[in-house]
Short mmCIF file of C-alpha atoms in Angstrom, two decimals:
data_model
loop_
_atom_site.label_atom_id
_atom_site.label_comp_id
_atom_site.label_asym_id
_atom_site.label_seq_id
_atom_site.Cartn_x
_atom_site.Cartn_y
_atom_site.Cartn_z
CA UNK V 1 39.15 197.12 66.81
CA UNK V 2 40.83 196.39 70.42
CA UNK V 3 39.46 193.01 71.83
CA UNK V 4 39.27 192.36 75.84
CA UNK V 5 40.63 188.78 76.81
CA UNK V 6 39.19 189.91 80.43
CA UNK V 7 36.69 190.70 82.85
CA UNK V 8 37.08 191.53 86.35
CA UNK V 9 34.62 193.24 88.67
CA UNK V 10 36.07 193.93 92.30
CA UNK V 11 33.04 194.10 94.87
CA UNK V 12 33.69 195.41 98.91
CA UNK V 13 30.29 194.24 100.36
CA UNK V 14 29.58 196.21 103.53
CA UNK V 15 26.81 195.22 106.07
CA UNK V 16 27.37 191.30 105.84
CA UNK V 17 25.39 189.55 108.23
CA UNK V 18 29.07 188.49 110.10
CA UNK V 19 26.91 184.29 110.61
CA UNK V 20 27.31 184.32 106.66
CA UNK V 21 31.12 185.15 106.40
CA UNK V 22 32.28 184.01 109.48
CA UNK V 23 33.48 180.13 108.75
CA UNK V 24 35.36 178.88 105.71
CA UNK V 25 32.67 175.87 105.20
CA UNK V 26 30.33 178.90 104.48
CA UNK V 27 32.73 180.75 101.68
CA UNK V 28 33.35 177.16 100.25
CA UNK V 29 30.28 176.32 100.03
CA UNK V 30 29.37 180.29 98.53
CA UNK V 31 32.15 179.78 95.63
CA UNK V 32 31.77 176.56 94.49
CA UNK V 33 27.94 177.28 94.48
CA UNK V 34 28.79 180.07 91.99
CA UNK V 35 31.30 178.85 90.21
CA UNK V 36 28.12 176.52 89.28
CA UNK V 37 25.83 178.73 88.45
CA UNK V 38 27.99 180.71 86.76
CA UNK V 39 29.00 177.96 84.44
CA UNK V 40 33.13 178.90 84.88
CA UNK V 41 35.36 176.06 84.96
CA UNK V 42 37.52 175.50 87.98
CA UNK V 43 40.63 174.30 87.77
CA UNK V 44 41.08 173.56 91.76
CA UNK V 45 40.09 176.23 95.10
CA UNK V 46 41.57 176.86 98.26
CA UNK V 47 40.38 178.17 101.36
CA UNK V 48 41.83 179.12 104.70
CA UNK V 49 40.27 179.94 108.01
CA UNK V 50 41.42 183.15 110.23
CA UNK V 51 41.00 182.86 113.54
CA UNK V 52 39.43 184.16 115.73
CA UNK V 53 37.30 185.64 112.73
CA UNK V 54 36.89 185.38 108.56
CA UNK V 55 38.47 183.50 106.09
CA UNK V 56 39.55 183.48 102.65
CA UNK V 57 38.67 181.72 99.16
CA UNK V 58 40.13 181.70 96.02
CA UNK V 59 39.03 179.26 92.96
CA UNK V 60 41.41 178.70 89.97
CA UNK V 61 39.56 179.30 87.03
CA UNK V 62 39.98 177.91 83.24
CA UNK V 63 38.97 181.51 82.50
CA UNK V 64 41.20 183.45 85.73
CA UNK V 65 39.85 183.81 89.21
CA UNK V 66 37.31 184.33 91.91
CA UNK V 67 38.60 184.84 95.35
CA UNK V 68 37.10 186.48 98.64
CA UNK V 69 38.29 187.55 101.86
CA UNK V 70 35.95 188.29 105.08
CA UNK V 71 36.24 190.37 108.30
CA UNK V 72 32.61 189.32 110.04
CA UNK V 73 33.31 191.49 112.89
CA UNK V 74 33.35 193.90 110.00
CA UNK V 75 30.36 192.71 108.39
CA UNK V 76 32.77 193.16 105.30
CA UNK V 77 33.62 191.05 102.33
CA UNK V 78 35.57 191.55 99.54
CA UNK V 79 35.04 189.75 96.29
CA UNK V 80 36.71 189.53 93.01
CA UNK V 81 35.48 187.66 89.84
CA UNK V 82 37.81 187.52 86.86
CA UNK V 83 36.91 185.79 84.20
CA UNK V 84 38.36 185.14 80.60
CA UNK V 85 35.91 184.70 77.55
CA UNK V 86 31.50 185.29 78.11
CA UNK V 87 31.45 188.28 80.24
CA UNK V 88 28.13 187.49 81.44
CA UNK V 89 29.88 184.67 83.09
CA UNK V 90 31.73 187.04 85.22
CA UNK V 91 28.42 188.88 86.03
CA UNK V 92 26.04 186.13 86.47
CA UNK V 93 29.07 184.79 89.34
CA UNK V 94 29.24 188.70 91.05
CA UNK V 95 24.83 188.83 91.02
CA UNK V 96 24.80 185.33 93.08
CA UNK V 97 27.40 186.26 95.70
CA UNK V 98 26.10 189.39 96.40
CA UNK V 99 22.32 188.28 96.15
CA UNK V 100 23.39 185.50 98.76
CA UNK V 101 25.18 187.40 101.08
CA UNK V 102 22.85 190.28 100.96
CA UNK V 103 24.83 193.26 101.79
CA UNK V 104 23.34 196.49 102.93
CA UNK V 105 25.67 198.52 100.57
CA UNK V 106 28.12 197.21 97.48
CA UNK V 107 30.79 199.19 96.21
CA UNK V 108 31.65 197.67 93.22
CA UNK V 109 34.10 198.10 89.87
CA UNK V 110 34.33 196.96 86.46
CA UNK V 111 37.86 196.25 84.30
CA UNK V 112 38.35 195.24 81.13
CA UNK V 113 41.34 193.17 81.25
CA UNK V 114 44.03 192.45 78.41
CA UNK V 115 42.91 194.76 75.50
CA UNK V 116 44.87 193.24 72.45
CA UNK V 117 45.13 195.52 69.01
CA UNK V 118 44.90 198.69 69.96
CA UNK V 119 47.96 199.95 71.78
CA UNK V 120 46.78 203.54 72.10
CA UNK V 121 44.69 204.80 74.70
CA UNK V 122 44.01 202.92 77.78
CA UNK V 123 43.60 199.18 78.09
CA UNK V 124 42.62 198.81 81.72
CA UNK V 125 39.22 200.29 81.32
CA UNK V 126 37.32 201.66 84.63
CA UNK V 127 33.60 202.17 84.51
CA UNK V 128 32.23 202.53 88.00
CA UNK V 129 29.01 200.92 89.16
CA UNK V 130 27.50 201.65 92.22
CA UNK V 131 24.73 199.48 93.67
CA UNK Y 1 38.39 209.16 110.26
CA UNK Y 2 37.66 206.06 107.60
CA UNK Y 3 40.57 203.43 107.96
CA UNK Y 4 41.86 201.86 104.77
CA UNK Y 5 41.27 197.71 105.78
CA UNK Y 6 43.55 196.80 102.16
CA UNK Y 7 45.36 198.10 99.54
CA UNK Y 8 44.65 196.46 95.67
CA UNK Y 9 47.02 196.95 92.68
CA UNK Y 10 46.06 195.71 89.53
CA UNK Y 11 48.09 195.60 86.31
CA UNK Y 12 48.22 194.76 82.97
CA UNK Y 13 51.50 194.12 81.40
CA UNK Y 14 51.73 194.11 77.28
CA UNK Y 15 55.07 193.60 75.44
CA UNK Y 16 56.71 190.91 78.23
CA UNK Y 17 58.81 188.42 77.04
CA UNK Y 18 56.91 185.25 76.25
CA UNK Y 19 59.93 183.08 77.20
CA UNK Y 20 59.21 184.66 81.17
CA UNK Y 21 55.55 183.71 81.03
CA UNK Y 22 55.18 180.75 79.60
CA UNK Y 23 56.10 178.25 81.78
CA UNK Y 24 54.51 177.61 85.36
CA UNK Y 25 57.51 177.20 86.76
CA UNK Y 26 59.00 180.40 86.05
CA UNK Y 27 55.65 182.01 87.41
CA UNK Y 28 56.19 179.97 90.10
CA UNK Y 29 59.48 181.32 90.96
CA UNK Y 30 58.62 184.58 90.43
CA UNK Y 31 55.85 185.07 92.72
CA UNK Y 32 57.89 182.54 95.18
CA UNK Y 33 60.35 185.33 95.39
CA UNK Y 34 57.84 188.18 95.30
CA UNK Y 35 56.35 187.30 98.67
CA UNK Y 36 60.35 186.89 100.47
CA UNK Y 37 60.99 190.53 98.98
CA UNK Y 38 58.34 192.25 99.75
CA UNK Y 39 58.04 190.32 103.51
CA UNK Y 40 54.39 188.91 102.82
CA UNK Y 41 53.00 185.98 104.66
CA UNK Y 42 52.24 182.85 102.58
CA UNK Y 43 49.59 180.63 103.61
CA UNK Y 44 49.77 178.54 100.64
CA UNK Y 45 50.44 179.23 96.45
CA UNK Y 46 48.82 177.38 93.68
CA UNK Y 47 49.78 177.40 90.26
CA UNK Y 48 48.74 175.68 86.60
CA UNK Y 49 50.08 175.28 83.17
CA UNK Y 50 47.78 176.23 79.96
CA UNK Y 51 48.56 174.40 76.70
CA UNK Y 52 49.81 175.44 74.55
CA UNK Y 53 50.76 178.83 76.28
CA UNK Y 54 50.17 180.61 79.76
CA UNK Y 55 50.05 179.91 82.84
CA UNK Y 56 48.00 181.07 86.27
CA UNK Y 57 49.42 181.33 89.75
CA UNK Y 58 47.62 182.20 92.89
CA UNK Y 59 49.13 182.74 96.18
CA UNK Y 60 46.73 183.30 99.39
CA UNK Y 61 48.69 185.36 102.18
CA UNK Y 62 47.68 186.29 105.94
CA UNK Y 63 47.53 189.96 104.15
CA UNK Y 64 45.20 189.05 101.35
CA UNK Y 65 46.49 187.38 97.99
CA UNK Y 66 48.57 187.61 94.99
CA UNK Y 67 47.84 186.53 91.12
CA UNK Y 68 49.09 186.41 87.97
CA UNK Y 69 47.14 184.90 84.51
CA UNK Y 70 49.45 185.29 81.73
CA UNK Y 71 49.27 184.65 77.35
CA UNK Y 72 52.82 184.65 75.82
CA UNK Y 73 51.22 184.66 72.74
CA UNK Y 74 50.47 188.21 73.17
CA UNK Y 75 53.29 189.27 75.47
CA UNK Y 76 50.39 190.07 78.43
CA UNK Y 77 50.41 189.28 82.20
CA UNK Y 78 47.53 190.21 84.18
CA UNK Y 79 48.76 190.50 88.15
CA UNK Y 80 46.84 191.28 90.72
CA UNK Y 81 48.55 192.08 94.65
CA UNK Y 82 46.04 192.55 97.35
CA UNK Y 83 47.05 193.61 100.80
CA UNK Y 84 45.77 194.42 103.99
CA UNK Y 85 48.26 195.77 106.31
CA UNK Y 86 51.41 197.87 105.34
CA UNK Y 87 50.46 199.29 101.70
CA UNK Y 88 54.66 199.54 100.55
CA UNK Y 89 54.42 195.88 100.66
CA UNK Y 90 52.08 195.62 98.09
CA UNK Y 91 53.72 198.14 96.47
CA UNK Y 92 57.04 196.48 96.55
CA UNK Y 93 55.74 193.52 95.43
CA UNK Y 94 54.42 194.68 92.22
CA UNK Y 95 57.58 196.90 91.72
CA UNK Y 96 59.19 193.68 91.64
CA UNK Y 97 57.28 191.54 89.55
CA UNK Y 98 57.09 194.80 86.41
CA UNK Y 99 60.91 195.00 86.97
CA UNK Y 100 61.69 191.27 86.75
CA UNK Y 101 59.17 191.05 83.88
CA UNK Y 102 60.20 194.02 82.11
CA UNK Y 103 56.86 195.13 80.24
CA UNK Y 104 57.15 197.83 77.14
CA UNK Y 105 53.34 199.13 78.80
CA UNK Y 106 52.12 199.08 81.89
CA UNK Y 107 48.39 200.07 82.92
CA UNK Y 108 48.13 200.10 86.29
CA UNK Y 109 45.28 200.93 89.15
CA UNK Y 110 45.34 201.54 92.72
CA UNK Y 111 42.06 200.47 94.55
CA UNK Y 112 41.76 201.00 98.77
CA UNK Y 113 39.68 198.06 99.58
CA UNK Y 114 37.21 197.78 102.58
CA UNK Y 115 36.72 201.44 104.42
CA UNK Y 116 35.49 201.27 107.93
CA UNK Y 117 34.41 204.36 110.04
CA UNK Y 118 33.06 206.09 107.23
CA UNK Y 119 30.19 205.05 105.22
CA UNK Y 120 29.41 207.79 103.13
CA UNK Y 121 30.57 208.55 100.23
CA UNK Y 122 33.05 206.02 97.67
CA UNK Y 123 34.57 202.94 99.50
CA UNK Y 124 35.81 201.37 96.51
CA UNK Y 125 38.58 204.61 95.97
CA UNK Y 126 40.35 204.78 92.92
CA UNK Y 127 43.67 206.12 91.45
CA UNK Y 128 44.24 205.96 88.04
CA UNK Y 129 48.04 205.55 87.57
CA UNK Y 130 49.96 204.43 84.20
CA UNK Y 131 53.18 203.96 83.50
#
């Protein structure tokens, strides 16, 4: 019986209002806010403003990563949550960014990450969701 | 015509070394030297030691980011290189990092991240590739 070490779910977030993604004190406040919720355990985060638009966010997890990156003038966001151990973790994070950010359309992914005893078949698993 | 805003490799690597992964500071160097090869911008890296094994490293670039989570005690590295911009430098850089790490497996998939000019249809694309 294979066992997954990993989640990650990869999320492009179209129709952003831009006021949401537009300043790094925004996406800071959006990740550590989840990271809450979510109940994951960060390690330390780092953020970085673009100019003259978006900005990106990435928290070190004790169970991987979450990290974003923002084009407002694109109304565009792209998130990733990765997390190590309770998968709902990983979904729980993923349902509060989008809910808060309210997108008009999510294209969104699911891998299983790390599969460990069974070395046949494939171990990065793809099952696409569509919202 | 939908334009491609990044380009998003992920892959798992089974049967590395553990003596390559287990130690921050060799993550650290590799991904260090990563970004110089494959000409990436770093805004800033980030990296932390698990005991007893493992280690994460995160750098954020001006094209997107670059991570790695890895457990010697299964031979497995999880990387992750994001890229907006050329897509042969994301390329490149994982070329690198499965060369210097020397994996028995590789799974790998290709995701173009963040479509504009074209909102039907799948954003999220997908190749399957494995090595």
């Amino acid at each position: 019986m294979a066992k997954t070490l990993g989640l990650h779910i990869l999320a492009d977030l179209y129709g952003v209002n831009p006021d949401l993604i537009d300043r790094v004190e925004d996406v800071k406040h959006l990740l550590e806010t989840t990271v809450k919720i979510a109940n994951l355990t960060k390690i330390s985060s780092h953020y970085y403003q673009f100019q003259p638009h978006g900005a990106t966010g990435v928290i070190l997890l004790a169970e991987s990563h979450i990290s974003i990156h923002t084009w407002p003038e694109h109304g565009l966001a792209t998130v990733d949550v990765y997390t190590c151990g309770d998968p709902s973790k990983a979904y729980k994070a993923m349902d509060y960014i989008i809910s808060t950010l309210e997108p008009v359309r999510v294209d969104k992914q699911v891998h299983e990450r790390g599969l460990l005893g069974d070395h046949e078949g494939s171990h990065l698993q793809n099952v696409l969701l569509k919202v």
